Short mmCIF file of C-alpha atoms and ligand atoms in Angstrom, two decimals:
data_model
loop_
_atom_site.label_atom_id
_atom_site.label_comp_id
_atom_site.label_asym_id
_atom_site.label_seq_id
_atom_site.Cartn_x
_atom_site.Cartn_y
_atom_site.Cartn_z
CA MET A 1 17.23 32.95 -21.87
CA ARG A 2 18.67 30.53 -19.63
CA ARG A 3 18.27 28.88 -16.28
CA ASP A 4 20.28 26.87 -14.16
CA GLY A 5 19.11 23.84 -11.71
CA THR A 6 21.83 22.21 -9.58
CA PHE A 7 21.89 19.28 -12.14
CA ILE A 8 20.00 20.69 -15.06
CA ALA A 9 20.13 23.92 -17.14
CA VAL A 10 17.84 24.73 -19.90
CA GLU A 11 18.51 27.36 -22.76
CA VAL A 12 16.09 28.72 -25.18
CA ASP A 13 17.39 31.20 -27.76
CA ASP A 14 15.72 34.76 -27.89
CA GLN A 15 13.93 34.51 -30.89
CA SER A 16 12.24 30.81 -29.87
CA ALA A 17 11.47 32.34 -26.50
CA ALA A 18 9.41 34.91 -28.12
CA ASP A 19 7.57 32.43 -30.25
CA ALA A 20 4.31 32.06 -28.18
CA ASN A 21 3.38 29.07 -30.58
CA LEU A 22 6.41 27.33 -29.31
CA ALA A 23 5.88 28.40 -26.02
CA ARG A 24 2.79 26.46 -25.96
CA LYS A 25 4.27 23.57 -28.12
CA LEU A 26 7.00 23.28 -25.06
CA THR A 27 4.64 23.37 -22.26
CA GLU A 28 2.38 20.73 -23.85
CA ALA A 29 5.45 18.50 -24.47
CA CYS A 30 7.39 18.71 -21.11
CA PRO A 31 6.32 15.79 -18.82
CA VAL A 32 7.59 17.54 -15.72
CA ASP A 33 6.43 21.35 -16.39
CA ILE A 34 9.86 22.89 -17.09
CA PHE A 35 8.02 25.28 -19.56
CA ALA A 36 5.27 27.62 -19.13
CA GLN A 37 3.59 30.37 -20.81
CA GLY A 38 3.53 33.81 -18.93
CA GLY A 39 1.94 37.29 -20.17
CA GLY A 40 1.46 37.38 -23.63
CA GLY A 41 1.89 33.56 -24.35
CA LEU A 42 5.64 34.10 -23.68
CA LEU A 43 7.80 31.25 -22.65
CA GLU A 44 8.85 30.92 -19.13
CA ILE A 45 11.17 28.17 -17.89
CA VAL A 46 10.10 27.18 -14.31
CA GLU A 47 13.16 27.25 -12.24
CA LYS A 48 11.94 24.87 -9.42
CA ASN A 49 11.37 22.05 -11.90
CA LEU A 50 14.61 22.11 -13.60
CA ASP A 51 16.16 19.21 -11.79
CA GLU A 52 13.25 17.11 -12.59
CA CYS A 53 13.95 17.00 -16.37
CA VAL A 54 13.95 13.48 -17.16
CA LEU A 55 15.84 13.63 -20.47
CA CYS A 56 13.24 12.71 -22.57
CA ARG A 57 14.01 15.00 -25.40
CA LEU A 58 10.49 15.78 -25.98
CA CYS A 59 11.26 19.58 -26.19
CA LEU A 60 14.08 19.05 -28.49
CA ASP A 61 11.41 17.17 -30.87
CA ALA A 62 8.87 20.30 -30.43
CA SER A 63 11.21 22.91 -31.40
CA PRO A 64 13.42 24.07 -34.36
CA ALA A 65 17.12 22.51 -34.30
CA GLY A 66 19.17 24.31 -31.83
CA ALA A 67 16.21 26.67 -30.27
CA VAL A 68 16.30 24.57 -27.04
CA LYS A 69 19.24 23.19 -25.35
CA ILE A 70 19.08 20.76 -22.32
CA ILE A 71 22.56 21.12 -20.26
CA LYS A 72 23.61 18.39 -17.99
CA LEU A 73 25.78 20.42 -15.51
CA TYR A 74 26.75 17.45 -13.83
CA ASP A 75 28.32 16.09 -17.00
CA ASP A 76 30.94 18.75 -17.75
CA SER A 77 27.78 20.69 -19.48
CA ALA A 78 27.08 18.34 -21.90
CA VAL A 79 24.18 19.32 -24.30
CA LEU A 80 21.08 16.93 -24.73
CA ALA A 81 21.59 15.78 -28.35
CA MET B 1 -5.47 -3.79 11.23
CA ARG B 2 -6.37 -6.17 14.35
CA PHE B 3 -9.93 -6.51 15.74
CA PHE B 4 -10.90 -6.83 19.09
CA GLU B 5 -12.34 -9.73 20.20
CA PHE B 6 -15.92 -8.46 20.58
CA GLU B 7 -15.40 -7.51 16.78
CA ALA B 8 -13.79 -10.73 15.81
CA ARG B 9 -16.52 -12.96 17.65
CA GLU B 10 -19.18 -10.84 15.41
CA VAL B 11 -17.38 -11.64 12.01
CA ILE B 12 -17.70 -15.33 13.11
CA LYS B 13 -21.24 -15.12 14.08
CA ARG B 14 -22.07 -13.50 11.01
CA ALA B 15 -20.26 -16.25 9.08
CA GLY B 16 -22.46 -18.66 10.62
CA ILE B 17 -20.03 -20.14 13.11
CA PRO B 18 -21.60 -20.64 16.51
CA VAL B 19 -20.51 -18.20 19.48
CA THR B 20 -21.59 -18.09 22.76
CA ASP B 21 -24.09 -15.71 23.94
CA TYR B 22 -21.98 -13.02 24.78
CA GLY B 23 -22.54 -9.41 25.43
CA PHE B 24 -20.02 -6.18 24.74
CA THR B 25 -20.11 -3.13 26.79
CA THR B 26 -18.24 -0.33 27.99
CA ASP B 27 -20.41 0.01 31.08
CA ALA B 28 -20.14 -1.67 34.21
CA ALA B 29 -24.00 -1.72 35.12
CA GLU B 30 -24.81 -2.77 31.69
CA ALA B 31 -22.35 -5.66 32.22
CA ARG B 32 -24.51 -6.74 35.18
CA GLU B 33 -27.65 -6.80 33.06
CA ILE B 34 -25.58 -8.66 30.26
CA ALA B 35 -24.78 -11.09 33.07
CA GLN B 36 -28.40 -11.16 34.10
CA ARG B 37 -29.56 -11.82 30.84
CA ILE B 38 -27.13 -14.91 30.53
CA GLY B 39 -28.28 -16.08 33.90
CA GLY B 40 -25.29 -18.13 35.13
CA PRO B 41 -21.78 -17.72 35.91
CA THR B 42 -19.91 -15.38 33.33
CA VAL B 43 -16.36 -14.41 32.45
CA ILE B 44 -15.74 -10.55 32.26
CA LYS B 45 -13.11 -10.12 29.53
CA SER B 46 -11.14 -6.93 28.89
CA GLN B 47 -10.78 -5.90 25.29
CA VAL B 48 -7.59 -4.83 24.77
CA LEU B 49 -5.39 -5.07 21.50
CA THR B 50 -2.36 -6.67 23.49
CA GLY B 51 -1.82 -10.17 24.87
CA GLY B 52 -1.20 -11.24 28.62
CA ARG B 53 -4.60 -10.08 30.02
CA MET B 54 -5.18 -13.06 31.60
CA LYS B 55 -1.87 -12.92 33.89
CA ALA B 56 -2.70 -8.85 34.34
CA GLY B 57 -6.09 -9.39 35.73
CA GLY B 58 -8.09 -8.50 32.76
CA VAL B 59 -10.21 -11.67 32.58
CA ARG B 60 -12.18 -12.66 35.84
CA PHE B 61 -14.88 -14.98 36.41
CA ALA B 62 -18.38 -14.21 38.31
CA ASP B 63 -20.81 -15.93 39.67
CA THR B 64 -23.39 -13.30 40.09
CA PRO B 65 -24.75 -10.45 38.10
CA GLU B 66 -23.38 -8.15 41.12
CA GLU B 67 -19.93 -9.56 40.91
CA ALA B 68 -19.87 -9.41 37.26
CA GLU B 69 -20.77 -5.41 37.79
CA SER B 70 -18.13 -5.10 39.84
CA HIS B 71 -15.53 -6.99 37.98
CA ALA B 72 -16.46 -4.95 34.72
CA ARG B 73 -15.85 -1.77 36.74
CA GLU B 74 -12.16 -2.76 37.67
CA ILE B 75 -11.39 -4.05 34.41
CA LEU B 76 -12.54 -1.06 32.89
CA ALA B 77 -10.02 1.00 34.67
CA LEU B 78 -7.57 -1.36 34.03
CA GLU B 79 -4.30 -0.45 32.05
CA ILE B 80 -2.58 -3.59 30.09
CA GLY B 81 0.47 -3.01 28.33
CA GLY B 82 -0.09 0.64 28.17
CA HIS B 83 -3.54 -0.13 26.58
CA MET B 84 -6.77 1.12 28.25
CA PRO B 85 -9.38 -1.48 27.30
CA ARG B 86 -12.06 -0.76 24.87
CA GLY B 87 -14.69 -2.20 26.82
CA VAL B 88 -15.43 -5.73 28.29
CA LEU B 89 -17.01 -8.79 26.84
CA VAL B 90 -19.35 -10.59 29.32
CA ASP B 91 -19.48 -14.32 28.29
CA PRO B 92 -20.98 -17.35 29.61
CA LYS B 93 -18.76 -19.52 31.50
CA ALA B 94 -19.16 -22.28 28.90
CA GLU B 95 -19.23 -26.09 30.38
CA VAL B 96 -16.49 -27.28 28.16
CA GLU B 97 -15.38 -30.92 27.60
CA GLN B 98 -12.47 -30.11 25.38
CA GLU B 99 -10.51 -27.29 23.72
CA TYR B 100 -9.67 -27.20 20.20
CA TYR B 101 -7.69 -24.73 17.96
CA ALA B 102 -8.99 -23.57 14.43
CA GLY B 103 -7.18 -20.75 12.46
CA VAL B 104 -6.01 -19.40 8.86
CA VAL B 105 -2.99 -17.32 8.61
CA TRP B 106 -1.53 -15.71 5.25
CA ASP B 107 1.70 -17.58 4.30
CA GLY B 108 3.82 -14.87 2.62
CA ILE B 109 6.59 -17.50 1.36
CA ARG B 110 4.04 -19.81 -0.17
CA LYS B 111 1.45 -16.67 -0.92
CA GLN B 112 -1.41 -18.67 0.15
CA PRO B 113 -3.54 -19.00 3.13
CA VAL B 114 -2.79 -22.05 5.45
CA MET B 115 -5.58 -23.50 7.26
CA ILE B 116 -4.28 -25.02 10.80
CA PHE B 117 -6.11 -27.37 12.99
CA SER B 118 -5.53 -28.90 16.39
CA PRO B 119 -7.43 -30.96 19.06
CA VAL B 120 -5.36 -29.42 21.54
CA GLY B 121 -6.58 -25.29 22.24
CA GLY B 122 -6.70 -22.76 24.77
CA ILE B 123 -2.75 -22.56 24.30
CA ASP B 124 -0.63 -21.20 21.92
CA ILE B 125 -0.50 -23.13 18.76
CA GLU B 126 3.11 -22.53 18.27
CA GLN B 127 3.77 -24.62 21.85
CA VAL B 128 1.36 -27.40 20.65
CA ALA B 129 3.57 -27.43 17.21
CA GLU B 130 6.72 -27.94 19.47
CA GLU B 131 5.43 -29.97 22.00
CA GLN B 132 2.86 -32.20 19.99
CA PRO B 133 3.68 -31.84 16.18
CA ASP B 134 1.38 -34.74 15.44
CA LYS B 135 -1.56 -32.63 16.95
CA VAL B 136 -1.13 -29.89 14.56
CA GLY B 137 -2.64 -30.29 10.69
CA ARG B 138 -2.00 -28.04 8.32
CA ARG B 139 -2.99 -27.51 4.47
CA HIS B 140 -2.41 -24.63 1.97
CA PHE B 141 -5.26 -23.63 0.05
CA SER B 142 -6.28 -21.46 -2.95
CA ASN B 143 -7.51 -18.02 -2.22
CA ILE B 144 -9.30 -18.07 -5.34
CA LEU B 145 -11.07 -21.47 -5.00
CA PRO B 146 -13.28 -22.21 -2.01
CA PHE B 147 -11.63 -24.39 0.61
CA SER B 148 -13.81 -27.75 0.53
CA ASP B 149 -15.35 -29.87 3.00
CA PHE B 150 -12.72 -32.45 1.61
CA GLN B 151 -9.91 -30.12 2.15
CA ALA B 152 -11.00 -29.64 6.04
CA LYS B 153 -11.63 -33.15 6.41
CA GLU B 154 -7.99 -33.66 5.34
CA VAL B 155 -6.59 -31.42 8.05
CA ILE B 156 -8.68 -32.54 10.77
CA ALA B 157 -8.30 -36.27 10.12
CA SER B 158 -4.51 -35.70 10.14
CA THR B 159 -4.72 -34.92 13.71
CA GLY B 160 -6.55 -38.22 14.56
CA VAL B 161 -9.80 -36.63 15.18
CA SER B 162 -12.74 -38.64 13.57
CA GLY B 163 -16.13 -39.52 13.57
CA PRO B 164 -19.23 -37.35 14.49
CA GLU B 165 -16.67 -34.61 15.83
CA LEU B 166 -15.01 -34.42 12.38
CA ASN B 167 -18.26 -33.78 10.79
CA LYS B 168 -19.12 -31.32 13.13
CA LEU B 169 -16.07 -29.29 12.68
CA VAL B 170 -15.80 -29.46 9.01
CA PRO B 171 -18.24 -26.30 8.28
CA ILE B 172 -16.53 -24.58 11.09
CA LEU B 173 -13.28 -24.70 8.97
CA THR B 174 -14.90 -23.89 5.73
CA ARG B 175 -16.67 -20.95 6.85
CA LEU B 176 -13.61 -19.83 8.48
CA ALA B 177 -11.70 -20.19 5.39
CA LYS B 178 -14.38 -18.10 3.73
CA VAL B 179 -14.20 -15.49 6.03
CA PHE B 180 -10.36 -15.08 5.81
CA VAL B 181 -10.42 -14.90 2.20
CA GLU B 182 -13.55 -12.57 1.72
CA HIS B 183 -12.27 -10.00 4.26
CA ASP B 184 -8.46 -10.05 3.15
CA MET B 185 -7.22 -11.34 6.51
CA VAL B 186 -3.92 -12.18 7.57
CA LEU B 187 -5.20 -14.00 10.58
CA ALA B 188 -8.20 -15.39 11.66
CA GLU B 189 -8.17 -17.78 14.82
CA ILE B 190 -10.63 -19.36 16.86
CA ASN B 191 -8.85 -20.51 19.84
CA PRO B 192 -10.31 -21.82 22.09
CA LEU B 193 -13.07 -23.59 20.00
CA GLY B 194 -14.97 -25.48 22.73
CA ARG B 195 -16.70 -28.83 22.20
CA LEU B 196 -19.62 -28.53 24.88
CA SER B 197 -20.94 -31.74 26.80
CA ASP B 198 -24.05 -32.00 23.98
CA GLY B 199 -21.10 -32.32 21.30
CA SER B 200 -21.86 -29.15 19.83
CA PHE B 201 -18.86 -26.71 19.13
CA VAL B 202 -18.81 -22.96 19.87
CA ALA B 203 -16.10 -20.28 19.49
CA LEU B 204 -14.94 -18.84 23.03
CA ASP B 205 -12.14 -16.62 21.77
CA ALA B 206 -11.22 -15.33 18.24
CA HIS B 207 -8.39 -13.07 16.96
CA MET B 208 -8.46 -11.42 13.38
CA ASP B 209 -6.28 -9.28 11.44
CA ILE B 210 -6.95 -7.69 7.97
CA GLU B 211 -4.76 -6.29 5.54
CA ASN B 212 -4.35 -2.27 6.32
CA GLU B 213 -4.46 -1.72 2.50
CA ALA B 214 -7.93 -3.93 2.36
CA ARG B 215 -9.56 -1.51 4.51
CA GLY B 216 -11.52 0.39 1.90
CA ARG B 217 -12.96 -2.94 0.34
CA HIS B 218 -14.63 -3.52 3.86
CA ARG B 219 -15.69 -0.19 4.70
CA ARG B 220 -19.46 -1.43 5.37
CA LEU B 221 -18.19 -4.05 7.94
CA LEU B 222 -15.88 -1.58 9.61
CA ALA B 223 -18.82 0.74 9.96
CA ASP B 224 -20.99 -2.04 11.01
CA LEU B 225 -18.41 -2.63 13.79
CA GLY B 226 -17.85 1.00 14.46
CA VAL B 227 -14.55 1.26 13.22
CA GLY B 228 -13.58 4.70 12.14
CA ASP B 229 -11.11 5.58 9.23
CA GLU B 230 -9.33 7.40 11.95
CA GLU B 231 -8.56 4.45 13.96
CA THR B 232 -5.05 2.91 12.71
CA ARG B 233 -4.66 -0.03 15.54
CA GLN B 234 -1.03 0.48 15.00
CA ALA B 235 0.96 -1.05 17.94
CA ARG B 236 1.87 2.51 18.59
CA GLU B 237 0.85 6.12 17.42
CA ALA B 238 2.97 7.39 14.38
CA THR B 239 5.77 9.71 15.79
CA PRO B 240 6.27 13.19 14.38
CA PHE B 241 9.20 11.84 12.05
CA GLU B 242 6.73 9.19 10.82
CA LEU B 243 3.97 11.95 9.98
CA ALA B 244 6.38 14.06 8.35
CA GLY B 245 7.26 11.07 6.00
CA GLU B 246 3.79 10.79 5.16
CA LEU B 247 3.88 14.33 3.88
CA VAL B 248 6.66 13.79 1.91
CA ASP B 249 5.12 10.73 0.13
CA ALA B 250 2.05 13.03 -0.51
CA THR B 251 4.11 15.69 -2.10
CA ASP B 252 3.05 14.36 -5.61
CA HIS B 253 1.61 11.02 -7.21
CA ARG B 254 5.29 10.11 -8.57
CA GLY B 255 6.45 6.91 -7.19
CA VAL B 256 6.86 6.15 -3.26
CA ALA B 257 9.24 7.80 -0.98
CA GLY B 258 7.83 7.27 2.51
CA ASN B 259 6.46 4.68 4.48
CA VAL B 260 8.88 5.64 7.30
CA THR B 261 9.24 4.16 10.48
CA GLU B 262 11.39 5.73 13.13
CA PHE B 263 14.14 3.87 15.22
CA ASP B 264 16.97 5.17 17.21
CA GLY B 265 20.19 4.38 15.68
CA ASN B 266 22.71 6.43 13.57
CA LEU B 267 22.76 5.40 9.97
CA GLY B 268 19.91 6.89 7.91
CA LEU B 269 18.50 4.69 5.41
CA VAL B 270 17.04 5.61 2.32
CA ILE B 271 15.97 2.25 0.72
CA GLY B 272 13.76 0.24 -1.30
CA ALA B 273 12.91 -2.09 -4.36
CA GLY B 274 10.89 -5.22 -4.52
CA GLY B 275 11.25 -6.05 -0.77
CA GLY B 276 14.78 -4.37 -0.78
CA SER B 277 13.89 -2.28 2.12
CA LEU B 278 13.40 -5.20 4.49
CA THR B 279 16.47 -7.21 3.42
CA LEU B 280 18.67 -3.99 3.41
CA PHE B 281 17.27 -3.36 6.72
CA ASP B 282 18.11 -6.83 8.30
CA ALA B 283 21.54 -6.59 6.44
CA VAL B 284 22.48 -3.50 8.02
CA ARG B 285 21.51 -5.01 11.62
CA ALA B 286 23.17 -8.15 10.71
CA HIS B 287 26.33 -6.25 10.24
CA GLY B 288 26.09 -4.46 13.50
CA GLY B 289 24.58 -1.30 12.26
CA GLU B 290 22.02 0.66 14.04
CA PRO B 291 19.43 2.04 11.63
CA ALA B 292 17.91 5.37 12.16
CA ASN B 293 14.66 4.65 10.36
CA TYR B 294 13.01 2.04 7.86
CA CYS B 295 11.49 3.51 4.87
CA GLU B 296 10.50 2.66 1.22
CA ILE B 297 11.60 4.18 -1.91
CA GLY B 298 10.57 3.25 -5.65
CA GLY B 299 8.21 3.27 -8.26
CA ASN B 300 10.42 6.28 -9.74
CA PRO B 301 9.70 9.16 -7.23
CA SER B 302 10.16 12.61 -8.52
CA VAL B 303 13.59 14.59 -7.42
CA ALA B 304 11.41 16.70 -5.25
CA LYS B 305 10.41 13.43 -3.38
CA ALA B 306 13.45 11.78 -3.02
CA CYS B 307 15.08 15.02 -1.99
CA GLY B 308 12.50 15.21 0.70
CA LEU B 309 12.85 11.92 2.15
CA ALA B 310 16.72 12.09 2.03
CA LYS B 311 16.23 15.59 3.90
CA LEU B 312 13.96 14.24 6.25
CA VAL B 313 16.37 11.31 7.50
CA LEU B 314 19.48 13.47 7.26
CA GLN B 315 17.72 15.92 9.57
CA LYS B 316 16.41 13.37 12.28
CA PRO B 317 18.52 13.93 15.22
CA GLY B 318 21.40 11.27 15.84
CA VAL B 319 21.88 10.52 12.09
CA ASP B 320 25.36 10.64 11.10
CA LYS B 321 25.34 9.41 7.53
CA ILE B 322 23.00 8.03 5.13
CA ALA B 323 22.88 4.60 3.08
CA VAL B 324 21.19 4.88 -0.05
CA MET B 325 20.36 1.50 -1.29
CA MET B 326 17.84 -0.36 -3.58
CA SER B 327 17.71 -3.98 -5.24
CA ILE B 328 18.14 -3.82 -9.12
CA VAL B 329 15.69 -1.67 -10.20
CA SER B 330 14.00 -1.36 -13.56
CA ASN B 331 11.00 0.97 -12.99
CA THR B 332 12.97 3.77 -10.74
CA ARG B 333 15.92 5.73 -12.28
CA VAL B 334 19.25 5.53 -10.74
CA ASP B 335 19.86 9.34 -12.00
CA ILE B 336 16.86 10.76 -10.67
CA VAL B 337 17.28 9.16 -6.99
CA ALA B 338 21.20 10.32 -7.22
CA ARG B 339 19.88 13.97 -7.87
CA GLY B 340 17.24 13.98 -4.98
CA VAL B 341 19.69 12.60 -2.10
CA ILE B 342 22.56 14.64 -3.69
CA LYS B 343 20.20 17.92 -3.74
CA ALA B 344 19.10 17.07 -0.24
CA CYS B 345 22.47 16.72 1.49
CA LEU B 346 23.50 20.23 -0.66
CA GLU B 347 20.55 22.17 0.54
CA LEU B 348 21.21 21.23 4.13
CA GLY B 349 24.76 22.32 3.77
CA HIS B 350 26.37 18.98 3.91
CA ASP B 351 29.30 17.36 1.52
CA PRO B 352 27.21 14.60 -0.15
CA GLY B 353 30.66 12.89 -0.54
CA GLU B 354 30.69 12.68 3.33
CA LYS B 355 27.09 12.12 4.16
CA ILE B 356 26.18 9.57 1.86
CA ALA B 357 28.00 6.46 3.26
CA ILE B 358 26.96 4.31 0.14
CA PHE B 359 24.72 4.77 -3.00
CA ARG B 360 23.96 1.19 -4.20
CA ILE B 361 21.08 1.32 -6.64
CA PRO B 362 21.81 -0.30 -9.99
CA GLY B 363 19.31 -0.34 -12.82
CA ALA B 364 17.54 2.27 -15.21
CA TRP B 365 19.65 4.84 -16.21
CA GLU B 366 22.43 3.93 -14.01
CA GLU B 367 25.43 5.07 -16.13
CA GLU B 368 23.74 8.75 -15.94
CA GLY B 369 23.13 8.30 -12.09
CA PHE B 370 27.09 7.15 -11.89
CA LYS B 371 28.00 10.39 -13.48
CA ILE B 372 26.46 12.51 -10.88
CA LEU B 373 27.64 10.47 -8.10
CA GLU B 374 31.20 10.76 -9.48
CA ARG B 375 30.94 14.49 -9.65
CA TYR B 376 29.75 14.94 -6.05
CA GLY B 377 32.60 12.24 -5.05
CA VAL B 378 29.88 10.09 -3.54
CA ASP B 379 31.08 6.56 -2.84
CA TYR B 380 28.72 3.92 -5.09
CA ALA B 381 28.35 0.54 -6.08
CA ASP B 382 27.20 -1.34 -9.05
CA ARG B 383 25.36 -4.50 -9.47
CA SER B 384 28.55 -6.37 -9.12
CA VAL B 385 28.32 -5.47 -5.13
CA SER B 386 25.54 -7.60 -3.28
CA LEU B 387 22.80 -6.05 -1.07
CA ASN B 388 24.63 -7.53 1.94
CA GLU B 389 27.94 -5.91 1.02
CA ALA B 390 26.59 -2.71 0.35
CA ALA B 391 25.22 -2.83 3.83
CA ARG B 392 28.19 -4.02 5.18
CA ARG B 393 30.14 -1.31 3.66
CA ALA B 394 27.86 1.39 4.79
CA VAL B 395 27.98 -0.07 8.46
CA GLU B 396 31.73 0.18 8.21
CA LYS B 397 31.91 3.87 7.35
CA ILE B 398 29.42 4.74 10.14
CA GLN B 399 31.56 2.70 12.67
CA GLY B 400 34.47 4.65 11.65
CA VAL B 401 32.49 7.98 12.33
CA ALA B 402 31.56 6.59 15.53
CA ALA B 403 34.88 5.38 16.81
S1 LIG C 501 14.22 16.84 -21.78
FE1 LIG C 501 11.85 16.49 -21.42
S2 LIG C 501 11.82 16.68 -19.33
FE2 LIG C 501 13.65 17.64 -19.83
S3 LIG C 501 12.95 19.94 -20.35
FE3 LIG C 501 12.79 18.84 -22.34
S4 LIG C 501 10.83 17.94 -22.38
FE4 LIG C 501 11.44 18.47 -20.19
#
């Protein structure tokens, strides 16, 4: 699953996106509400908030390595490490 | 927020400073009753929040209650400087032997109130200071500790006033200082303060202005005076552009992006940071630029909020370009503001590199911010470029457009 804003894109691998427990953690972690839980507790990316990403890495800390990618579209698509 | 004279007099009266036996009314017939109660010559004064009322015919003298009614009727219908009066004040015509001045103003540079006293009252204190500087006493004082009798004596005595006069003036000055501090005022002025033939003092006119932000702390007083929450008492009503700015700022709780004031130039401003707005606005004007607006941005607004403000300014008729400038900031992220203003340009179909005359915000996350600005071809400056120079560059670009 990937969603693109003007400056920031967020990509979550399919297996993680289907994990309701991870979806809850991401929803709690992100300070600018980029993640939400939809039907069945599944992960949703809130497109209107994508460009609010403050690059805080909290979502990366809350998920298994490589499951979530924060991509800086303005910086040759550099991935937040 | 400015007070009408009748309100300022009430505040003074409550503080224990002697006032005349005046009355306020919005009705000419009642003015006659007040004059009758006073029982002698009266002065009928228009209650407007603007100067020049004497010249405009808003202050008239009456020998009888009938005359007071007729003057009141005329004054109530008289517009002064675009303002209709709130009512009239009917004041006894006091037999004054000498007029004095007593005032407290907030000194924004020293960040302290300053007491000003002069034995020459009834005219502008600025004029006295210019023509008879030895007749104006000043003293800064703490807004935490009380203004003491001794401090009052010092100010009064410095103008040559002594003896019983000085002793009678002391409590007036200390009470005025107390009123000023307790009510979060920026101005509390009695002019003239009259000395009557029996040697007593009485406030004959008063002007007061309290901090707008402090209104909430003085709800009770404002309610007693009949000042409603909706009464802004600004010099003019907010324009639709300014109201839209308030809405942008209310979008969410994060940071500030608003406090917009409308002007009619062609350079839109998105400016802020610790007094930076005023400095930058002045710098733009000093370089011959014509700002389309004033505003304040800071405290880390969201991208959406910065975008909303920039969009509002960009859409203002007559705006050719915007200048995004702040002092060095530690609490507002450069990259977030950069995203906001660029997004505004893109959503309105503009090339950010064309529309943003200059982006000069150094501070937190500036490297990330500069990457964004470079990506969109926006001319930016780091901290090695002063606010003044940034303003000059912005004006140069906009003048290039106009030429
Ligand atoms: S980096 Fe921070 S702000 Fe960005 S999506 Fe992750 S948690 Fe949200």
